[in-house]
Amino acid sequence: MLKYRKDGVSVIVVLDRRRMKNSGLFPVKIEVVYRRHQRYIPTWVDMSEKEWAKVTDSNRCRKKLPEIERAFSRVREAVDGIVSSGTFSYRKLMLSMGTDDIPTVNASLRLMMERLLGAGKVNSYYRCRSSLLNIERFAGEDLRFRDITKQWLQNCEDHWLGEGKSLTTVNIYMNTLKSVLYEAMRKGYIREADFPFGRTGYKAPKPRSRKLALDKQQIKRIMEYRGPVKVEMFRDLWLFSYLCNGINFKDMLSLKYGSISDGEICFVRSKTMYAYGRSKVIKAVICPEMDDIIRRWGNPRDGNPETFIFPFLTGTEDTIGAESTVRQVISRCNAALKRIASDLGIPPFTTYSARHSFATVMQRSGVAVSFISESLGHSSLAVTESYLAGFDRETRLRNAAVLTDFA
């Protein structure tokens, strides 16, 4: 079929099989490839796969060739002119052809959401969706890349903070926006000089470091707490997470009886499952308190290794359904933990604090950071140290006394 290449830009006629039309045909398009990125320009000709295979043989198919050739020549001439006069970009191509089909920021974010969902990255999908919804509340549903400047981003940040959003949330939204803009720059939708982030551009706010760990006395009071049955159930789920190496709720609710081996729970963190090139197995000894929680709230042990330990997931859910169930459990648990904190008069805590509490209690008990790091499934000691809440006042007083202990 028709092909052309000049100075790193390739132009080729292709049958776009990504989506079949209601007629059963596929659109024929002009594919332009530059720096390993593709753009597709319509020819307004549709063909079946059989027609495409016989495009140069069949009389019926050859009748469609003139239209395809005209579209190809138009794109080829535009590419040739741009490359001959300077640096190629997709924006220049569209403008030279009398069109400006650069997608909106909104459309680009929706495309990102589709890619994330297709890759099974559900949490990233939800972050992207939340970013899009809040960007649209601030700027509408037709936001153009050229509209986003350093000042626009600052105004957006001020608006979100004024609504009461945390620095962490604003940081997530801005980093999502930065990813879309970076991709737009690579595709030539915006010039590098107009990229609003970077050394001299806008910098997203950095969240303040939060120490989320509870101390042993507070945890003891939580264990002794008595209240409504449902509140105690969520209290016990939090304690199980704390005792099971600070396992996050998604991984905890995904545990099956087959995960138990020789008195230990073995699991792989879903968050970092593919981060190290191989699965990093974490092992947590099942203590008597964990056994009691399983007996009290878990599914019956039926001898089937595929039975979930806790009765929330069934295994029949799709990716979105499973994530939705986990989020609902976390939300209900956090509401119960808020009530417990209020009843006990201790600082508010959430499901996430179980992980920090595990790490910090271990540290303050003299456990080596290397063991804590392995138990958490971290890639380095530096990551583990960011979890640790620092030393308590008693430890600081004891260590300060060493300075004048001359015995």
mmCIF file with all atom_site columns, N, CA and C in Angstrom, residues 70-120:
data_model
loop_
_atom_site.group_PDB
_atom_site.id
_atom_site.type_symbol
_atom_site.label_atom_id
_atom_site.label_alt_id
_atom_site.label_comp_id
_atom_site.label_asym_id
_atom_site.label_entity_id
_atom_site.label_seq_id
_atom_site.pdbx_PDB_ins_code
_atom_site.Cartn_x
_atom_site.Cartn_y
_atom_site.Cartn_z
_atom_site.occupancy
_atom_site.B_iso_or_equiv
_atom_site.pdbx_formal_charge
_atom_site.auth_seq_id
_atom_site.auth_comp_id
_atom_site.auth_asym_id
_atom_site.auth_atom_id
_atom_site.pdbx_PDB_model_num
ATOM 1   N N  . ARG A 1 70  ? -5.815  10.374 -3.044 1.00 0.00 ? 70  ARG A N  1
ATOM 2   C CA . ARG A 1 70  ? -5.921  11.827 -2.865 1.00 0.00 ? 70  ARG A CA 1
ATOM 3   C C  . ARG A 1 70  ? -5.643  12.214 -1.413 1.00 0.00 ? 70  ARG A C  1
ATOM 4   N N  . ALA A 1 71  ? -6.226  11.452 -0.469 1.00 0.00 ? 71  ALA A N  1
ATOM 5   C CA . ALA A 1 71  ? -5.997  11.744 0.958  1.00 0.00 ? 71  ALA A CA 1
ATOM 6   C C  . ALA A 1 71  ? -4.532  11.555 1.320  1.00 0.00 ? 71  ALA A C  1
ATOM 7   N N  . PHE A 1 72  ? -3.941  10.487 0.791  1.00 0.00 ? 72  PHE A N  1
ATOM 8   C CA . PHE A 1 72  ? -2.526  10.215 1.075  1.00 0.00 ? 72  PHE A CA 1
ATOM 9   C C  . PHE A 1 72  ? -1.629  11.326 0.535  1.00 0.00 ? 72  PHE A C  1
ATOM 10  N N  . SER A 1 73  ? -1.907  11.766 -0.699 1.00 0.00 ? 73  SER A N  1
ATOM 11  C CA . SER A 1 73  ? -1.090  12.820 -1.314 1.00 0.00 ? 73  SER A CA 1
ATOM 12  C C  . SER A 1 73  ? -1.184  14.120 -0.532 1.00 0.00 ? 73  SER A C  1
ATOM 13  N N  . ARG A 1 74  ? -2.385  14.414 -0.050 1.00 0.00 ? 74  ARG A N  1
ATOM 14  C CA . ARG A 1 74  ? -2.591  15.642 0.725  1.00 0.00 ? 74  ARG A CA 1
ATOM 15  C C  . ARG A 1 74  ? -1.750  15.631 1.995  1.00 0.00 ? 74  ARG A C  1
ATOM 16  N N  . VAL A 1 75  ? -1.752  14.483 2.696  1.00 0.00 ? 75  VAL A N  1
ATOM 17  C CA . VAL A 1 75  ? -0.967  14.377 3.928  1.00 0.00 ? 75  VAL A CA 1
ATOM 18  C C  . VAL A 1 75  ? 0.525   14.388 3.604  1.00 0.00 ? 75  VAL A C  1
ATOM 19  N N  . ARG A 1 76  ? 0.920   13.667 2.556  1.00 0.00 ? 76  ARG A N  1
ATOM 20  C CA . ARG A 1 76  ? 2.331   13.604 2.187  1.00 0.00 ? 76  ARG A CA 1
ATOM 21  C C  . ARG A 1 76  ? 2.883   14.989 1.855  1.00 0.00 ? 76  ARG A C  1
ATOM 22  N N  . GLU A 1 77  ? 2.133   15.765 1.090  1.00 0.00 ? 77  GLU A N  1
ATOM 23  C CA . GLU A 1 77  ? 2.584   17.113 0.723  1.00 0.00 ? 77  GLU A CA 1
ATOM 24  C C  . GLU A 1 77  ? 2.722   17.993 1.961  1.00 0.00 ? 77  GLU A C  1
ATOM 25  N N  . ALA A 1 78  ? 1.776   17.863 2.897  1.00 0.00 ? 78  ALA A N  1
ATOM 26  C CA . ALA A 1 78  ? 1.836   18.667 4.117  1.00 0.00 ? 78  ALA A CA 1
ATOM 27  C C  . ALA A 1 78  ? 3.061   18.309 4.944  1.00 0.00 ? 78  ALA A C  1
ATOM 28  N N  . VAL A 1 79  ? 3.316   16.998 5.095  1.00 0.00 ? 79  VAL A N  1
ATOM 29  C CA . VAL A 1 79  ? 4.481   16.543 5.853  1.00 0.00 ? 79  VAL A CA 1
ATOM 30  C C  . VAL A 1 79  ? 5.763   17.005 5.187  1.00 0.00 ? 79  VAL A C  1
ATOM 31  N N  . ASP A 1 80  ? 5.843   16.865 3.867  1.00 0.00 ? 80  ASP A N  1
ATOM 32  C CA . ASP A 1 80  ? 7.041   17.265 3.132  1.00 0.00 ? 80  ASP A CA 1
ATOM 33  C C  . ASP A 1 80  ? 7.332   18.748 3.326  1.00 0.00 ? 80  ASP A C  1
ATOM 34  N N  . GLY A 1 81  ? 6.285   19.569 3.272  1.00 0.00 ? 81  GLY A N  1
ATOM 35  C CA . GLY A 1 81  ? 6.480   21.013 3.445  1.00 0.00 ? 81  GLY A CA 1
ATOM 36  C C  . GLY A 1 81  ? 6.952   21.382 4.838  1.00 0.00 ? 81  GLY A C  1
ATOM 37  N N  . ILE A 1 82  ? 6.374   20.720 5.858  1.00 0.00 ? 82  ILE A N  1
ATOM 38  C CA . ILE A 1 82  ? 6.749   21.026 7.245  1.00 0.00 ? 82  ILE A CA 1
ATOM 39  C C  . ILE A 1 82  ? 8.187   20.615 7.508  1.00 0.00 ? 82  ILE A C  1
ATOM 40  N N  . VAL A 1 83  ? 8.554   19.401 7.093  1.00 0.00 ? 83  VAL A N  1
ATOM 41  C CA . VAL A 1 83  ? 9.907   18.889 7.340  1.00 0.00 ? 83  VAL A CA 1
ATOM 42  C C  . VAL A 1 83  ? 10.938  19.724 6.599  1.00 0.00 ? 83  VAL A C  1
ATOM 43  N N  . SER A 1 84  ? 10.614  20.162 5.393  1.00 0.00 ? 84  SER A N  1
ATOM 44  C CA . SER A 1 84  ? 11.561  20.937 4.592  1.00 0.00 ? 84  SER A CA 1
ATOM 45  C C  . SER A 1 84  ? 11.813  22.318 5.190  1.00 0.00 ? 84  SER A C  1
ATOM 46  N N  . SER A 1 85  ? 10.803  22.844 5.885  1.00 0.00 ? 85  SER A N  1
ATOM 47  C CA . SER A 1 85  ? 10.934  24.206 6.422  1.00 0.00 ? 85  SER A CA 1
ATOM 48  C C  . SER A 1 85  ? 11.352  24.262 7.877  1.00 0.00 ? 85  SER A C  1
ATOM 49  N N  . GLY A 1 86  ? 11.434  23.118 8.546  1.00 0.00 ? 86  GLY A N  1
ATOM 50  C CA . GLY A 1 86  ? 11.821  23.140 9.962  1.00 0.00 ? 86  GLY A CA 1
ATOM 51  C C  . GLY A 1 86  ? 11.453  21.861 10.674 1.00 0.00 ? 86  GLY A C  1
ATOM 52  N N  . THR A 1 87  ? 11.158  21.986 11.989 1.00 0.00 ? 87  THR A N  1
ATOM 53  C CA . THR A 1 87  ? 10.856  20.822 12.817 1.00 0.00 ? 87  THR A CA 1
ATOM 54  C C  . THR A 1 87  ? 9.401   20.405 12.663 1.00 0.00 ? 87  THR A C  1
ATOM 55  N N  . PHE A 1 88  ? 9.187   19.117 12.508 1.00 0.00 ? 88  PHE A N  1
ATOM 56  C CA . PHE A 1 88  ? 7.835   18.594 12.357 1.00 0.00 ? 88  PHE A CA 1
ATOM 57  C C  . PHE A 1 88  ? 7.116   18.562 13.699 1.00 0.00 ? 88  PHE A C  1
ATOM 58  N N  . SER A 1 89  ? 5.819   18.821 13.692 1.00 0.00 ? 89  SER A N  1
ATOM 59  C CA . SER A 1 89  ? 4.957   18.592 14.856 1.00 0.00 ? 89  SER A CA 1
ATOM 60  C C  . SER A 1 89  ? 3.561   18.290 14.330 1.00 0.00 ? 89  SER A C  1
ATOM 61  N N  . TYR A 1 90  ? 2.786   17.575 15.112 1.00 0.00 ? 90  TYR A N  1
ATOM 62  C CA . TYR A 1 90  ? 1.428   17.236 14.690 1.00 0.00 ? 90  TYR A CA 1
ATOM 63  C C  . TYR A 1 90  ? 0.546   18.478 14.607 1.00 0.00 ? 90  TYR A C  1
ATOM 64  N N  . ARG A 1 91  ? 0.815   19.436 15.480 1.00 0.00 ? 91  ARG A N  1
ATOM 65  C CA . ARG A 1 91  ? 0.032   20.676 15.433 1.00 0.00 ? 91  ARG A CA 1
ATOM 66  C C  . ARG A 1 91  ? 0.244   21.392 14.092 1.00 0.00 ? 91  ARG A C  1
ATOM 67  N N  . LYS A 1 92  ? 1.502   21.455 13.654 1.00 0.00 ? 92  LYS A N  1
ATOM 68  C CA . LYS A 1 92  ? 1.795   22.085 12.357 1.00 0.00 ? 92  LYS A CA 1
ATOM 69  C C  . LYS A 1 92  ? 1.108   21.328 11.225 1.00 0.00 ? 92  LYS A C  1
ATOM 70  N N  . LEU A 1 93  ? 1.079   20.008 11.337 1.00 0.00 ? 93  LEU A N  1
ATOM 71  C CA . LEU A 1 93  ? 0.444   19.201 10.304 1.00 0.00 ? 93  LEU A CA 1
ATOM 72  C C  . LEU A 1 93  ? -1.041  19.517 10.201 1.00 0.00 ? 93  LEU A C  1
ATOM 73  N N  . MET A 1 94  ? -1.716  19.557 11.344 1.00 0.00 ? 94  MET A N  1
ATOM 74  C CA . MET A 1 94  ? -3.151  19.819 11.330 1.00 0.00 ? 94  MET A CA 1
ATOM 75  C C  . MET A 1 94  ? -3.458  21.224 10.803 1.00 0.00 ? 94  MET A C  1
ATOM 76  N N  . LEU A 1 95  ? -2.645  22.191 11.232 1.00 0.00 ? 95  LEU A N  1
ATOM 77  C CA . LEU A 1 95  ? -2.871  23.566 10.794 1.00 0.00 ? 95  LEU A CA 1
ATOM 78  C C  . LEU A 1 95  ? -2.606  23.716 9.302  1.00 0.00 ? 95  LEU A C  1
ATOM 79  N N  . SER A 1 96  ? -1.563  23.048 8.802  1.00 0.00 ? 96  SER A N  1
ATOM 80  C CA . SER A 1 96  ? -1.223  23.158 7.379  1.00 0.00 ? 96  SER A CA 1
ATOM 81  C C  . SER A 1 96  ? -2.291  22.530 6.491  1.00 0.00 ? 96  SER A C  1
ATOM 82  N N  . MET A 1 97  ? -3.034  21.580 7.075  1.00 0.00 ? 97  MET A N  1
ATOM 83  C CA . MET A 1 97  ? -4.103  20.921 6.319  1.00 0.00 ? 97  MET A CA 1
ATOM 84  C C  . MET A 1 97  ? -5.445  21.613 6.508  1.00 0.00 ? 97  MET A C  1
ATOM 85  N N  . GLY A 1 98  ? -5.411  22.744 7.225  1.00 0.00 ? 98  GLY A N  1
ATOM 86  C CA . GLY A 1 98  ? -6.632  23.516 7.408  1.00 0.00 ? 98  GLY A CA 1
ATOM 87  C C  . GLY A 1 98  ? -7.527  23.011 8.499  1.00 0.00 ? 98  GLY A C  1
ATOM 88  N N  . THR A 1 99  ? -7.000  22.134 9.347  1.00 0.00 ? 99  THR A N  1
ATOM 89  C CA . THR A 1 99  ? -7.793  21.631 10.477 1.00 0.00 ? 99  THR A CA 1
ATOM 90  C C  . THR A 1 99  ? -6.988  21.793 11.752 1.00 0.00 ? 99  THR A C  1
ATOM 91  N N  . ASP A 1 100 ? -7.670  21.808 12.849 1.00 0.00 ? 100 ASP A N  1
ATOM 92  C CA . ASP A 1 100 ? -7.015  21.862 14.156 1.00 0.00 ? 100 ASP A CA 1
ATOM 93  C C  . ASP A 1 100 ? -7.774  20.909 15.070 1.00 0.00 ? 100 ASP A C  1
ATOM 94  N N  . ASP A 1 101 ? -7.506  19.622 14.880 1.00 0.00 ? 101 ASP A N  1
ATOM 95  C CA . ASP A 1 101 ? -8.275  18.610 15.605 1.00 0.00 ? 101 ASP A CA 1
ATOM 96  C C  . ASP A 1 101 ? -7.603  18.204 16.909 1.00 0.00 ? 101 ASP A C  1
ATOM 97  N N  . ILE A 1 102 ? -6.844  19.126 17.474 1.00 0.00 ? 102 ILE A N  1
ATOM 98  C CA . ILE A 1 102 ? -6.197  18.841 18.752 1.00 0.00 ? 102 ILE A CA 1
ATOM 99  C C  . ILE A 1 102 ? -7.275  18.609 19.812 1.00 0.00 ? 102 ILE A C  1
ATOM 100 N N  . PRO A 1 103 ? -7.235  17.487 20.498 1.00 0.00 ? 103 PRO A N  1
ATOM 101 C CA . PRO A 1 103 ? -8.289  17.199 21.484 1.00 0.00 ? 103 PRO A CA 1
ATOM 102 C C  . PRO A 1 103 ? -8.231  18.167 22.659 1.00 0.00 ? 103 PRO A C  1
ATOM 103 N N  . THR A 1 104 ? -9.322  18.263 23.365 1.00 0.00 ? 104 THR A N  1
ATOM 104 C CA . THR A 1 104 ? -9.340  19.093 24.568 1.00 0.00 ? 104 THR A CA 1
ATOM 105 C C  . THR A 1 104 ? -8.628  18.355 25.702 1.00 0.00 ? 104 THR A C  1
ATOM 106 N N  . VAL A 1 105 ? -8.330  19.095 26.755 1.00 0.00 ? 105 VAL A N  1
ATOM 107 C CA . VAL A 1 105 ? -7.755  18.479 27.949 1.00 0.00 ? 105 VAL A CA 1
ATOM 108 C C  . VAL A 1 105 ? -8.739  17.450 28.505 1.00 0.00 ? 105 VAL A C  1
ATOM 109 N N  . ASN A 1 106 ? -10.017 17.780 28.467 1.00 0.00 ? 106 ASN A N  1
ATOM 110 C CA . ASN A 1 106 ? -11.051 16.876 28.972 1.00 0.00 ? 106 ASN A CA 1
ATOM 111 C C  . ASN A 1 106 ? -11.027 15.548 28.226 1.00 0.00 ? 106 ASN A C  1
ATOM 112 N N  . ALA A 1 107 ? -10.972 15.620 26.891 1.00 0.00 ? 107 ALA A N  1
ATOM 113 C CA . ALA A 1 107 ? -10.958 14.399 26.083 1.00 0.00 ? 107 ALA A CA 1
ATOM 114 C C  . ALA A 1 107 ? -9.695  13.585 26.347 1.00 0.00 ? 107 ALA A C  1
ATOM 115 N N  . SER A 1 108 ? -8.573  14.272 26.535 1.00 0.00 ? 108 SER A N  1
ATOM 116 C CA . SER A 1 108 ? -7.311  13.568 26.797 1.00 0.00 ? 108 SER A CA 1
ATOM 117 C C  . SER A 1 108 ? -7.356  12.853 28.140 1.00 0.00 ? 108 SER A C  1
ATOM 118 N N  . LEU A 1 109 ? -7.987  13.473 29.129 1.00 0.00 ? 109 LEU A N  1
ATOM 119 C CA . LEU A 1 109 ? -8.113  12.828 30.436 1.00 0.00 ? 109 LEU A CA 1
ATOM 120 C C  . LEU A 1 109 ? -9.034  11.605 30.347 1.00 0.00 ? 109 LEU A C  1
ATOM 121 N N  . ARG A 1 110 ? -10.088 11.708 29.554 1.00 0.00 ? 110 ARG A N  1
ATOM 122 C CA . ARG A 1 110 ? -10.986 10.548 29.392 1.00 0.00 ? 110 ARG A CA 1
ATOM 123 C C  . ARG A 1 110 ? -10.260 9.405  28.688 1.00 0.00 ? 110 ARG A C  1
ATOM 124 N N  . LEU A 1 111 ? -9.420  9.747  27.734 1.00 0.00 ? 111 LEU A N  1
ATOM 125 C CA . LEU A 1 111 ? -8.638  8.722  27.052 1.00 0.00 ? 111 LEU A CA 1
ATOM 126 C C  . LEU A 1 111 ? -7.668  8.061  28.025 1.00 0.00 ? 111 LEU A C  1
ATOM 127 N N  . MET A 1 112 ? -7.075  8.857  28.895 1.00 0.00 ? 112 MET A N  1
ATOM 128 C CA . MET A 1 112 ? -6.176  8.312  29.922 1.00 0.00 ? 112 MET A CA 1
ATOM 129 C C  . MET A 1 112 ? -6.935  7.368  30.844 1.00 0.00 ? 112 MET A C  1
ATOM 130 N N  . MET A 1 113 ? -8.164  7.743  31.212 1.00 0.00 ? 113 MET A N  1
ATOM 131 C CA . MET A 1 113 ? -8.979  6.890  32.068 1.00 0.00 ? 113 MET A CA 1
ATOM 132 C C  . MET A 1 113 ? -9.236  5.541  31.401 1.00 0.00 ? 113 MET A C  1
ATOM 133 N N  . GLU A 1 114 ? -9.522  5.566  30.102 1.00 0.00 ? 114 GLU A N  1
ATOM 134 C CA . GLU A 1 114 ? -9.767  4.317  29.374 1.00 0.00 ? 114 GLU A CA 1
ATOM 135 C C  . GLU A 1 114 ? -8.523  3.432  29.390 1.00 0.00 ? 114 GLU A C  1
ATOM 136 N N  . ARG A 1 115 ? -7.359  4.037  29.184 1.00 0.00 ? 115 ARG A N  1
ATOM 137 C CA . ARG A 1 115 ? -6.119  3.262  29.173 1.00 0.00 ? 115 ARG A CA 1
ATOM 138 C C  . ARG A 1 115 ? -5.854  2.639  30.538 1.00 0.00 ? 115 ARG A C  1
ATOM 139 N N  . LEU A 1 116 ? -6.068  3.413  31.599 1.00 0.00 ? 116 LEU A N  1
ATOM 140 C CA . LEU A 1 116 ? -5.827  2.919  32.953 1.00 0.00 ? 116 LEU A CA 1
ATOM 141 C C  . LEU A 1 116 ? -6.776  1.775  33.291 1.00 0.00 ? 116 LEU A C  1
ATOM 142 N N  . LEU A 1 117 ? -8.026  1.938  32.899 1.00 0.00 ? 117 LEU A N  1
ATOM 143 C CA . LEU A 1 117 ? -9.013  0.894  33.181 1.00 0.00 ? 117 LEU A CA 1
ATOM 144 C C  . LEU A 1 117 ? -8.681  -0.371 32.398 1.00 0.00 ? 117 LEU A C  1
ATOM 145 N N  . GLY A 1 118 ? -8.261  -0.193 31.150 1.00 0.00 ? 118 GLY A N  1
ATOM 146 C CA . GLY A 1 118 ? -7.881  -1.336 30.337 1.00 0.00 ? 118 GLY A CA 1
ATOM 147 C C  . GLY A 1 118 ? -6.675  -2.076 30.883 1.00 0.00 ? 118 GLY A C  1
ATOM 148 N N  . ALA A 1 119 ? -5.789  -1.336 31.560 1.00 0.00 ? 119 ALA A N  1
ATOM 149 C CA . ALA A 1 119 ? -4.598  -1.951 32.149 1.00 0.00 ? 119 ALA A CA 1
ATOM 150 C C  . ALA A 1 119 ? -4.864  -2.495 33.546 1.00 0.00 ? 119 ALA A C  1
ATOM 151 N N  . GLY A 1 120 ? -6.097  -2.355 34.035 1.00 0.00 ? 120 GLY A N  1
ATOM 152 C CA . GLY A 1 120 ? -6.440  -2.864 35.362 1.00 0.00 ? 120 GLY A CA 1
ATOM 153 C C  . GLY A 1 120 ? -5.964  -1.985 36.498 1.00 0.00 ? 120 GLY A C  1
#
